PDB file of C-alpha atoms in Angstrom:
ATOM      1  CA  MET A  16     111.655 209.122  77.437  1.00 39.00           C
ATOM      2  CA  SER A  17     115.095 210.225  76.252  1.00 42.00           C
ATOM      3  CA  THR A  18     115.003 213.681  77.865  1.00 48.00           C
ATOM      4  CA  SER A  19     113.725 212.277  81.159  1.00 82.00           C
ATOM      5  CA  VAL A  20     116.498 209.826  82.115  1.00 93.00           C
ATOM      6  CA  LEU A  21     117.878 212.144  84.813  1.00 93.00           C
ATOM      7  CA  ALA A  22     114.371 212.961  86.025  1.00 92.00           C
ATOM      8  CA  ARG A  23     113.639 209.232  86.144  1.00 95.00           C
ATOM      9  CA  PHE A  24     116.838 208.614  88.118  1.00 96.00           C
ATOM     10  CA  LYS A  25     115.908 211.325  90.621  1.00 95.00           C
ATOM     11  CA  GLN A  26     112.348 210.013  90.976  1.00 95.00           C
ATOM     12  CA  GLU A  27     113.497 206.427  91.506  1.00 97.00           C
ATOM     13  CA  ARG A  28     116.137 207.618  93.984  1.00 97.00           C
ATOM     14  CA  LYS A  29     113.434 209.534  95.851  1.00 97.00           C
ATOM     15  CA  GLN A  30     111.401 206.320  96.007  1.00 97.00           C
ATOM     16  CA  ALA A  31     114.447 204.477  97.386  1.00 98.00           C
ATOM     17  CA  PHE A  32     114.737 207.130 100.122  1.00 98.00           C
ATOM     18  CA  GLU A  33     111.023 206.779 100.880  1.00 98.00           C
ATOM     19  CA  GLN A  34     111.495 203.012 101.225  1.00 97.00           C
ATOM     20  CA  LYS A  35     114.430 203.696 103.595  1.00 98.00           C
ATOM     21  CA  ASP A  36     116.912 201.954 101.321  1.00 98.00           C
ATOM     22  CA  PRO A  37     120.296 202.335 103.060  1.00 96.00           C
ATOM     23  CA  MET A  38     121.996 202.738  99.663  1.00 98.00           C
ATOM     24  CA  ALA A  39     119.805 205.626  98.444  1.00 98.00           C
ATOM     25  CA  ALA A  40     122.273 208.309  99.564  1.00 97.00           C
ATOM     26  CA  LEU A  41     125.396 206.552  98.283  1.00 98.00           C
ATOM     27  CA  LEU A  42     127.396 205.979  95.139  1.00 98.00           C
ATOM     28  CA  ALA A  43     130.381 203.783  94.329  1.00 98.00           C
ATOM     29  CA  LEU A  44     133.072 205.925  92.692  1.00 97.00           C
ATOM     30  CA  ALA A  45     135.625 204.259  90.422  1.00 95.00           C
ATOM     31  CA  THR A  46     139.066 205.833  90.105  1.00 90.00           C
ATOM     32  CA  VAL A  47     142.571 204.838  89.020  1.00 88.00           C
ATOM     33  CA  ASN A  48     145.337 205.482  91.554  1.00 83.00           C
ATOM     34  CA  SER A  49     148.807 206.912  90.904  1.00 81.00           C
ATOM     35  CA  GLU A  50     150.124 203.380  90.269  1.00 87.00           C
ATOM     36  CA  GLY A  51     147.501 202.758  87.596  1.00 86.00           C
ATOM     37  CA  LEU A  52     145.439 200.402  89.758  1.00 90.00           C
ATOM     38  CA  PRO A  53     141.636 200.587  89.897  1.00 92.00           C
ATOM     39  CA  GLU A  54     139.955 201.590  93.154  1.00 92.00           C
ATOM     40  CA  VAL A  55     136.310 201.839  94.156  1.00 95.00           C
ATOM     41  CA  ARG A  56     135.043 203.808  97.140  1.00 94.00           C
ATOM     42  CA  THR A  57     131.718 204.801  98.605  1.00 96.00           C
ATOM     43  CA  LEU A  58     130.734 208.477  98.727  1.00 96.00           C
ATOM     44  CA  VAL A  59     127.558 210.385  99.498  1.00 96.00           C
ATOM     45  CA  LEU A  60     125.720 211.514  96.371  1.00 97.00           C
ATOM     46  CA  ARG A  61     124.394 215.040  96.879  1.00 96.00           C
ATOM     47  CA  ASP A  62     121.790 217.193  95.180  1.00 94.00           C
ATOM     48  CA  VAL A  63     123.254 220.700  94.933  1.00 95.00           C
ATOM     49  CA  GLU A  64     121.421 223.403  92.994  1.00 92.00           C
ATOM     50  CA  ASP A  65     119.383 220.633  91.294  1.00 91.00           C
ATOM     51  CA  GLN A  66     122.563 218.914  90.081  1.00 95.00           C
ATOM     52  CA  LEU A  67     124.281 215.721  91.183  1.00 97.00           C
ATOM     53  CA  ALA A  68     127.401 216.434  93.223  1.00 97.00           C
ATOM     54  CA  ILE A  69     130.035 215.024  95.563  1.00 97.00           C
ATOM     55  CA  PHE A  70     132.107 216.674  98.264  1.00 96.00           C
ATOM     56  CA  ILE A  71     135.728 215.653  98.817  1.00 93.00           C
ATOM     57  CA  ASN A  72     138.695 216.759 100.877  1.00 93.00           C
ATOM     58  CA  ARG A  73     141.526 217.815  98.543  1.00 93.00           C
ATOM     59  CA  THR A  74     144.034 215.926 100.722  1.00 90.00           C
ATOM     60  CA  SER A  75     142.316 212.646  99.787  1.00 89.00           C
ATOM     61  CA  PRO A  76     144.001 210.310  97.294  1.00 87.00           C
ATOM     62  CA  LYS A  77     140.696 210.211  95.381  1.00 88.00           C
ATOM     63  CA  TRP A  78     140.991 213.959  94.723  1.00 90.00           C
ATOM     64  CA  LEU A  79     144.350 213.443  93.022  1.00 86.00           C
ATOM     65  CA  ALA A  80     142.902 210.561  90.998  1.00 87.00           C
ATOM     66  CA  LEU A  81     139.949 212.692  89.908  1.00 89.00           C
ATOM     67  CA  GLN A  82     142.217 215.581  88.913  1.00 87.00           C
ATOM     68  CA  SER A  83     144.264 213.353  86.612  1.00 82.00           C
ATOM     69  CA  GLN A  84     141.243 212.099  84.619  1.00 82.00           C
ATOM     70  CA  PRO A  85     138.886 214.102  82.390  1.00 77.00           C
ATOM     71  CA  LEU A  86     135.947 211.782  83.192  1.00 88.00           C
ATOM     72  CA  LEU A  87     134.740 209.823  86.193  1.00 93.00           C
ATOM     73  CA  SER A  88     132.503 206.798  86.583  1.00 96.00           C
ATOM     74  CA  PHE A  89     130.172 205.935  89.408  1.00 98.00           C
ATOM     75  CA  MET A  90     127.399 203.496  90.133  1.00 98.00           C
ATOM     76  CA  THR A  91     124.328 203.466  92.344  1.00 98.00           C
ATOM     77  CA  TYR A  92     122.353 200.398  93.362  1.00 98.00           C
ATOM     78  CA  TRP A  93     119.140 200.326  95.367  1.00 98.00           C
ATOM     79  CA  PRO A  94     118.214 196.873  96.702  1.00 97.00           C
ATOM     80  CA  CYS A  95     114.645 197.973  97.508  1.00 97.00           C
ATOM     81  CA  ASN A  96     113.740 198.266  93.825  1.00 95.00           C
ATOM     82  CA  GLN A  97     116.663 196.321  92.313  1.00 96.00           C
ATOM     83  CA  LEU A  98     117.818 199.212  90.147  1.00 98.00           C
ATOM     84  CA  GLN A  99     121.376 199.905  89.144  1.00 98.00           C
ATOM     85  CA  TYR A 100     122.516 203.090  87.416  1.00 98.00           C
ATOM     86  CA  ARG A 101     126.009 203.573  85.976  1.00 98.00           C
ATOM     87  CA  PHE A 102     127.225 207.032  85.039  1.00 98.00           C
ATOM     88  CA  GLU A 103     130.097 208.446  83.023  1.00 97.00           C
ATOM     89  CA  CYS A 104     130.507 212.111  83.907  1.00 96.00           C
ATOM     90  CA  GLN A 105     132.492 215.195  83.288  1.00 95.00           C
ATOM     91  CA  THR A 106     132.963 217.372  86.354  1.00 94.00           C
ATOM     92  CA  ARG A 107     132.866 221.031  87.256  1.00 94.00           C
ATOM     93  CA  SER A 108     134.077 222.546  90.513  1.00 95.00           C
ATOM     94  CA  ILE A 109     131.480 223.746  92.976  1.00 97.00           C
ATOM     95  CA  ASP A 110     131.905 227.316  94.184  1.00 97.00           C
ATOM     96  CA  LYS A 111     133.769 227.421  97.513  1.00 96.00           C
ATOM     97  CA  ALA A 112     130.957 229.394  99.203  1.00 97.00           C
ATOM     98  CA  ILE A 113     128.516 226.549  98.429  1.00 97.00           C
ATOM     99  CA  VAL A 114     131.028 223.951  99.636  1.00 97.00           C
ATOM    100  CA  ASP A 115     131.592 225.861 102.872  1.00 97.00           C
ATOM    101  CA  ALA A 116     127.864 226.283 103.547  1.00 96.00           C
ATOM    102  CA  SER A 117     127.346 222.556 103.031  1.00 95.00           C
ATOM    103  CA  TRP A 118     130.395 221.720 105.156  1.00 95.00           C
ATOM    104  CA  LEU A 119     128.886 223.571 108.118  1.00 95.00           C
ATOM    105  CA  GLN A 120     125.841 221.235 107.910  1.00 94.00           C
ATOM    106  CA  ARG A 121     127.975 218.101 108.266  1.00 93.00           C
ATOM    107  CA  PRO A 122     127.953 215.963 111.411  1.00 93.00           C
ATOM    108  CA  GLU A 123     130.710 216.611 113.943  1.00 94.00           C
ATOM    109  CA  SER A 124     132.800 213.519 113.195  1.00 93.00           C
ATOM    110  CA  PRO A 125     133.448 214.277 109.491  1.00 92.00           C
ATOM    111  CA  LYS A 126     134.253 217.892 110.399  1.00 94.00           C
ATOM    112  CA  ARG A 127     136.857 216.637 112.870  1.00 93.00           C
ATOM    113  CA  MET A 128     138.305 214.324 110.224  1.00 93.00           C
ATOM    114  CA  ASP A 129     138.714 217.163 107.716  1.00 93.00           C
ATOM    115  CA  HIS A 130     140.641 219.200 110.293  1.00 92.00           C
ATOM    116  CA  LEU A 131     142.747 216.174 111.252  1.00 92.00           C
ATOM    117  CA  TYR A 132     143.706 215.748 107.592  1.00 91.00           C
ATOM    118  CA  ALA A 133     144.816 219.382 107.546  1.00 88.00           C
ATOM    119  CA  SER A 134     146.954 218.776 110.651  1.00 87.00           C
ATOM    120  CA  GLY A 135     149.078 216.273 108.733  1.00 84.00           C
ATOM    121  CA  LEU A 136     147.219 213.021 109.391  1.00 86.00           C
ATOM    122  CA  SER A 137     146.703 212.318 105.710  1.00 84.00           C
ATOM    123  CA  GLN A 138     143.796 210.173 104.621  1.00 86.00           C
ATOM    124  CA  SER A 139     144.630 206.535 103.790  1.00 85.00           C
ATOM    125  CA  LEU A 140     148.023 206.542 105.519  1.00 86.00           C
ATOM    126  CA  PRO A 141     148.641 203.968 108.255  1.00 91.00           C
ATOM    127  CA  ILE A 142     148.285 204.994 111.908  1.00 91.00           C
ATOM    128  CA  SER A 143     149.420 203.093 114.990  1.00 93.00           C
ATOM    129  CA  SER A 144     145.930 202.277 116.274  1.00 94.00           C
ATOM    130  CA  ARG A 145     142.288 203.259 116.298  1.00 95.00           C
ATOM    131  CA  ALA A 146     142.860 204.583 119.821  1.00 95.00           C
ATOM    132  CA  GLU A 147     145.364 207.079 118.382  1.00 92.00           C
ATOM    133  CA  LEU A 148     142.748 208.313 115.919  1.00 93.00           C
ATOM    134  CA  LEU A 149     140.124 208.702 118.641  1.00 94.00           C
ATOM    135  CA  ASP A 150     142.582 210.478 120.954  1.00 93.00           C
ATOM    136  CA  LYS A 151     143.682 212.950 118.276  1.00 92.00           C
ATOM    137  CA  SER A 152     140.070 213.586 117.313  1.00 93.00           C
ATOM    138  CA  ALA A 153     139.112 214.253 120.941  1.00 92.00           C
ATOM    139  CA  LEU A 154     142.050 216.636 121.385  1.00 92.00           C
ATOM    140  CA  LEU A 155     141.096 218.735 118.356  1.00 92.00           C
ATOM    141  CA  ASP A 156     140.060 222.276 119.286  1.00 92.00           C
ATOM    142  CA  ASP A 157     136.236 222.349 119.184  1.00 92.00           C
ATOM    143  CA  SER A 158     136.281 225.902 117.826  1.00 92.00           C
ATOM    144  CA  LEU A 159     137.507 224.459 114.505  1.00 92.00           C
ATOM    145  CA  LEU A 160     134.118 222.791 114.009  1.00 93.00           C
ATOM    146  CA  SER A 161     132.580 226.141 113.097  1.00 94.00           C
ATOM    147  CA  THR A 162     135.270 226.868 110.483  1.00 93.00           C
ATOM    148  CA  PRO A 163     135.000 225.073 107.122  1.00 94.00           C
ATOM    149  CA  ALA A 164     138.125 223.130 106.266  1.00 93.00           C
ATOM    150  CA  ALA A 165     140.263 224.967 103.706  1.00 94.00           C
ATOM    151  CA  GLU A 166     140.709 221.756 101.715  1.00 95.00           C
ATOM    152  CA  ALA A 167     136.996 220.973 101.426  1.00 95.00           C
ATOM    153  CA  ALA A 168     135.955 220.830  97.772  1.00 96.00           C
ATOM    154  CA  GLY A 169     133.052 219.727  95.654  1.00 96.00           C
ATOM    155  CA  LEU A 170     132.368 218.593  92.119  1.00 96.00           C
ATOM    156  CA  PHE A 171     129.209 218.771  90.082  1.00 96.00           C
ATOM    157  CA  LEU A 172     128.714 215.499  88.178  1.00 96.00           C
ATOM    158  CA  LEU A 173     127.726 216.201  84.580  1.00 95.00           C
ATOM    159  CA  PRO A 174     126.571 212.913  83.013  1.00 96.00           C
ATOM    160  CA  THR A 175     127.494 212.124  79.423  1.00 95.00           C
ATOM    161  CA  VAL A 176     126.444 208.443  79.515  1.00 97.00           C
ATOM    162  CA  ILE A 177     123.908 206.782  81.826  1.00 97.00           C
ATOM    163  CA  GLU A 178     123.076 203.086  81.966  1.00 98.00           C
ATOM    164  CA  ARG A 179     119.975 201.842  83.762  1.00 97.00           C
ATOM    165  CA  LEU A 180     119.686 198.172  84.695  1.00 97.00           C
ATOM    166  CA  ASP A 181     116.368 196.934  86.088  1.00 97.00           C
ATOM    167  CA  LEU A 182     116.916 193.581  87.785  1.00 95.00           C
ATOM    168  CA  ASP A 183     113.309 193.241  88.989  1.00 91.00           C
ATOM    169  CA  MET A 184     111.745 191.792  85.844  1.00 85.00           C
ATOM    170  CA  GLN A 185     109.672 189.019  87.488  1.00 87.00           C
ATOM    171  CA  GLY A 186     111.602 186.124  85.941  1.00 87.00           C
ATOM    172  CA  GLU A 187     112.169 187.756  82.548  1.00 92.00           C
ATOM    173  CA  PRO A 188     115.609 188.932  81.358  1.00 94.00           C
ATOM    174  CA  HIS A 189     116.885 192.141  82.950  1.00 95.00           C
ATOM    175  CA  ASP A 190     116.045 195.438  81.230  1.00 96.00           C
ATOM    176  CA  ARG A 191     119.273 197.292  80.389  1.00 97.00           C
ATOM    177  CA  ARG A 192     119.372 200.638  78.585  1.00 97.00           C
ATOM    178  CA  ARG A 193     122.091 203.149  77.796  1.00 97.00           C
ATOM    179  CA  TYR A 194     121.543 206.873  77.287  1.00 96.00           C
ATOM    180  CA  ARG A 195     124.146 209.068  75.575  1.00 95.00           C
ATOM    181  CA  GLN A 196     124.126 212.831  75.811  1.00 89.00           C
ATOM    182  CA  SER A 197     124.271 214.793  72.588  1.00 80.00           C
ATOM    183  CA  ASN A 198     121.740 217.569  72.030  1.00 78.00           C
ATOM    184  CA  ASP A 199     119.314 215.253  73.804  1.00 82.00           C
ATOM    185  CA  TRP A 200     119.573 211.865  75.501  1.00 90.00           C
ATOM    186  CA  ALA A 201     119.657 209.054  72.909  1.00 91.00           C
ATOM    187  CA  GLU A 202     118.440 205.668  74.186  1.00 93.00           C
ATOM    188  CA  GLU A 203     119.853 202.247  73.256  1.00 95.00           C
ATOM    189  CA  ILE A 204     118.482 198.948  74.526  1.00 96.00           C
ATOM    190  CA  LEU A 205     121.365 196.645  75.502  1.00 94.00           C
ATOM    191  CA  MET A 206     121.714 192.927  76.025  1.00 92.00           C
ATOM    192  CA  PRO A 207     121.708 192.451  79.794  1.00 91.00           C
TER     193      PRO A 207
END
């Protein structure tokens, strides 16, 4: 069991996708901002070269938060099977060629947003109205949509600790386990 915790995660995530769980593609990323306050945000969890990964724009405040910490934490939860996973991870940058190839596969709207960030409309800063955002997006040169944003980046997520919480125990106490990476994954059963 200990060497298969990541395989188990991937299999159970695949099942969540098959059951059309709207949370199957997402994670909740925890960071600490420049003022030392905790923040949680939703990102898309990717499979890149058989590794867990996230893509981020380097103009985002979350990028700065991730650069100032040696580890990151994220959580997934799939309502369809009542499973929660919590991860502590180290990170490694994804090669820019891989990031760019993935960027080209993105829907149009996120591509526009990346180029708007580069034009000086920084993520998370106030704007006058939603109409302003839509106008600026519509005015963006469509030829930019075939050019990956220079600030697009990606991180491989390299788990060091994984917790699995099964909430679907048919009236019995939840099943909570922690796995720590050493030479192999060591399992501990935890009080839920």
